[in-house]
Amino acid sequence: MGLKSSQKRERQNEKLRMKNRAYKSTARTLIKKAFLTIEEGNLEAAKEATAEAVQALDKAAAKGVLHKNNASRRKGRLMTRLAKMEKAA
């Protein structure tokens, strides 16, 4: 049995871990959704889905869940794919 403070830290860390997992999961889901919409070829839906994914990535980076460079790289890849689609359309 640890000290009272170490038990509290364990509880806090578990809560934070769950919140971080939720941010990551949301970002991952929205990125997949954006890529799928881009593949389908619907320009308006793709723009909307990409905007949602970018917002989720920015939020995750701001909270410290993702490193800012990691979020930036993912956004760049997403935007590049969207730009290719716009050019082809």
Coordinates of N, CA and C in Angstrom, one line a residue:
M1 N 0.8 -1.2 0.0 CA 0.0 0.0 0.0 C 0.9 1.2 0.0
G2 N 0.7 2.1 -1.0 CA 1.6 3.3 -1.1 C 1.0 4.4 -0.2
L3 N 1.8 5.5 -0.3 CA 1.3 6.7 0.5 C 0.0 7.2 -0.1
K4 N -0.6 8.0 0.7 CA -1.9 8.6 0.2 C -1.7 9.4 -1.1
S5 N -0.6 10.2 -1.1 CA -0.3 11.0 -2.2 C 0.0 10.2 -3.5
S6 N 0.7 9.1 -3.3 CA 1.0 8.3 -4.5 C -0.3 7.6 -5.0
Q7 N -1.2 7.3 -4.1 CA -2.5 6.7 -4.6 C -3.3 7.7 -5.3
K8 N -3.2 9.0 -4.9 CA -4.0 10.1 -5.5 C -3.4 10.3 -6.9
R9 N -2.0 10.3 -7.0 CA -1.4 10.5 -8.3 C -1.8 9.4 -9.3
E10 N -1.9 8.2 -8.8 CA -2.3 7.0 -9.6 C -3.7 7.3 -10.2
R11 N -4.6 7.8 -9.3 CA -6.0 8.1 -9.8 C -5.9 9.2 -10.8
Q12 N -5.2 10.2 -10.6 CA -5.1 11.4 -11.5 C -4.5 10.9 -12.8
N13 N -3.4 10.2 -12.8 CA -2.8 9.7 -14.0 C -3.7 8.9 -14.9
E14 N -4.5 8.0 -14.2 CA -5.5 7.2 -14.9 C -6.5 8.1 -15.6
K15 N -7.0 9.1 -14.9 CA -8.0 10.0 -15.5 C -7.4 10.7 -16.7
L16 N -6.2 11.2 -16.6 CA -5.5 11.9 -17.7 C -5.3 11.0 -18.9
R17 N -4.9 9.8 -18.6 CA -4.6 8.8 -19.6 C -5.9 8.5 -20.4
M18 N -7.0 8.4 -19.8 CA -8.3 8.2 -20.5 C -8.7 9.4 -21.3
K19 N -8.4 10.6 -20.8 CA -8.7 11.8 -21.6 C -7.9 11.9 -22.8
N20 N -6.6 11.6 -22.6 CA -5.6 11.7 -23.7 C -6.0 10.6 -24.8
R21 N -6.4 9.4 -24.4 CA -6.8 8.4 -25.3 C -8.0 8.9 -26.1
A22 N -8.9 9.6 -25.4 CA -10.1 10.1 -26.1 C -9.8 11.1 -27.2
Y23 N -8.9 12.0 -26.9 CA -8.4 13.0 -27.8 C -7.8 12.4 -29.0
K24 N -6.9 11.4 -28.8 CA -6.2 10.7 -29.8 C -7.2 9.9 -30.7
S25 N -8.1 9.2 -30.1 CA -9.1 8.4 -30.8 C -9.9 9.3 -31.7
T26 N -10.4 10.4 -31.1 CA -11.2 11.3 -31.9 C -10.5 11.8 -33.1
A27 N -9.2 12.2 -32.9 CA -8.4 12.7 -34.0 C -8.2 11.7 -35.1
R28 N -7.9 10.5 -34.6 CA -7.7 9.3 -35.6 C -8.9 9.0 -36.4
T29 N -10.1 9.0 -35.7 CA -11.3 8.7 -36.4 C -11.6 9.8 -37.4
L30 N -11.5 11.1 -37.1 CA -11.8 12.1 -38.0 C -10.8 12.1 -39.2
I31 N -9.5 11.8 -39.0 CA -8.6 11.7 -40.1 C -9.0 10.6 -41.0
K32 N -9.3 9.4 -40.5 CA -9.8 8.3 -41.4 C -11.0 8.8 -42.2
K33 N -11.9 9.4 -41.5 CA -13.2 9.9 -42.2 C -12.8 10.9 -43.3
A34 N -11.9 11.8 -43.1 CA -11.5 12.7 -44.1 C -10.8 12.0 -45.3
F35 N -9.9 11.1 -45.0 CA -9.3 10.4 -46.1 C -10.3 9.6 -46.9
L36 N -11.3 9.0 -46.3 CA -12.3 8.2 -47.0 C -13.1 9.1 -47.9
T37 N -13.5 10.3 -47.3 CA -14.3 11.3 -48.1 C -13.5 11.8 -49.3
I38 N -12.2 12.0 -49.1 CA -11.4 12.4 -50.3 C -11.4 11.3 -51.3
E39 N -11.2 10.1 -50.9 CA -11.2 9.0 -51.8 C -12.5 8.8 -52.6
E40 N -13.6 9.2 -52.0 CA -14.9 9.1 -52.6 C -15.1 10.1 -53.7
G41 N -14.4 11.3 -53.5 CA -14.4 12.3 -54.6 C -15.5 13.4 -54.4
N42 N -16.1 13.4 -53.2 CA -17.1 14.5 -53.0 C -16.4 15.7 -52.4
L43 N -16.2 16.7 -53.1 CA -15.3 17.8 -52.8 C -15.8 18.6 -51.5
E44 N -17.1 18.9 -51.5 CA -17.7 19.7 -50.3 C -17.5 18.9 -49.0
A45 N -17.9 17.6 -49.1 CA -17.8 16.7 -47.9 C -16.4 16.6 -47.5
A46 N -15.5 16.5 -48.5 CA -14.1 16.3 -48.2 C -13.5 17.5 -47.4
K47 N -13.9 18.7 -47.9 CA -13.4 19.9 -47.3 C -13.9 20.0 -45.8
E48 N -15.2 19.7 -45.6 CA -15.8 19.7 -44.3 C -15.1 18.7 -43.4
A49 N -14.9 17.5 -43.9 CA -14.3 16.4 -43.0 C -12.8 16.8 -42.7
T50 N -12.1 17.4 -43.7 CA -10.8 17.8 -43.5 C -10.7 18.9 -42.4
A51 N -11.6 19.8 -42.5 CA -11.6 20.9 -41.5 C -11.8 20.4 -40.1
E52 N -12.7 19.4 -40.0 CA -13.0 18.8 -38.7 C -11.7 18.1 -38.1
A53 N -11.1 17.4 -39.0 CA -9.9 16.6 -38.7 C -8.7 17.6 -38.2
V54 N -8.6 18.7 -39.0 CA -7.6 19.7 -38.6 C -7.9 20.3 -37.3
Q55 N -9.1 20.5 -37.0 CA -9.5 21.1 -35.7 C -9.2 20.1 -34.6
A56 N -9.5 18.9 -34.8 CA -9.2 17.9 -33.8 C -7.7 17.7 -33.5
L57 N -6.9 17.8 -34.6 CA -5.4 17.7 -34.5 C -4.9 18.9 -33.7
D58 N -5.4 20.1 -34.0 CA -4.9 21.3 -33.3 C -5.3 21.2 -31.8
K59 N -6.4 20.7 -31.5 CA -6.9 20.6 -30.1 C -6.0 19.6 -29.4
A60 N -5.7 18.5 -30.0 CA -4.8 17.5 -29.4 C -3.4 18.0 -29.2
A61 N -2.9 18.8 -30.2 CA -1.6 19.4 -30.0 C -1.6 20.4 -28.9
A62 N -2.6 21.2 -28.8 CA -2.7 22.2 -27.8 C -2.8 21.6 -26.4
K63 N -3.4 20.5 -26.3 CA -3.5 19.8 -25.0 C -2.3 19.0 -24.6
G64 N -1.4 18.9 -25.6 CA -0.1 18.2 -25.3 C -0.3 16.7 -25.5
V65 N -1.4 16.2 -26.1 CA -1.6 14.8 -26.4 C -0.7 14.4 -27.6
L66 N -0.6 15.2 -28.6 CA 0.2 15.0 -29.8 C 1.3 16.1 -29.8
H67 N 2.5 15.8 -30.3 CA 3.5 16.8 -30.4 C 3.1 17.7 -31.6
K68 N 3.4 19.0 -31.5 CA 2.9 19.9 -32.5 C 3.4 19.6 -33.9
N69 N 4.6 19.1 -34.0 CA 5.2 18.7 -35.3 C 4.4 17.5 -35.8
N70 N 4.1 16.6 -35.0 CA 3.3 15.4 -35.4 C 1.9 15.8 -35.9
A71 N 1.3 16.7 -35.2 CA 0.0 17.2 -35.7 C 0.1 18.0 -37.0
S72 N 1.2 18.8 -37.1 CA 1.5 19.5 -38.3 C 1.7 18.6 -39.5
R73 N 2.5 17.6 -39.3 CA 2.7 16.6 -40.4 C 1.5 15.9 -40.9
R74 N 0.6 15.5 -39.9 CA -0.6 14.9 -40.3 C -1.5 15.8 -41.1
K75 N -1.6 17.1 -40.6 CA -2.4 18.1 -41.3 C -1.9 18.3 -42.7
G76 N -0.6 18.4 -42.8 CA 0.0 18.6 -44.1 C -0.3 17.5 -45.1
R77 N -0.2 16.2 -44.7 CA -0.6 15.1 -45.5 C -2.0 15.1 -45.9
L78 N -2.9 15.5 -45.0 CA -4.3 15.6 -45.3 C -4.6 16.7 -46.3
M79 N -4.0 17.9 -46.1 CA -4.2 19.0 -47.0 C -3.6 18.7 -48.4
T80 N -2.5 18.0 -48.4 CA -1.9 17.7 -49.7 C -2.8 16.8 -50.5
R81 N -3.4 15.8 -49.9 CA -4.3 14.9 -50.5 C -5.6 15.6 -51.0
L82 N -6.1 16.6 -50.2 CA -7.2 17.4 -50.5 C -6.9 18.2 -51.8
A83 N -5.7 18.8 -51.8 CA -5.3 19.7 -52.9 C -5.2 18.9 -54.2
K84 N -4.7 17.7 -54.1 CA -4.6 16.8 -55.3 C -6.0 16.5 -55.8
M85 N -7.0 16.3 -54.9 CA -8.3 16.0 -55.3 C -9.0 17.2 -56.0
E86 N -8.8 18.4 -55.4 CA -9.3 19.6 -56.0 C -8.8 19.9 -57.4
K87 N -7.5 19.6 -57.5 CA -6.8 19.8 -58.8 C -7.4 18.9 -59.9
A88 N -7.7 17.7 -59.5 CA -8.2 16.7 -60.4 C -9.7 16.9 -60.8
A89 N -10.4 17.6 -59.8 CA -11.8 17.8 -60.1 C -12.1 18.9 -61.0

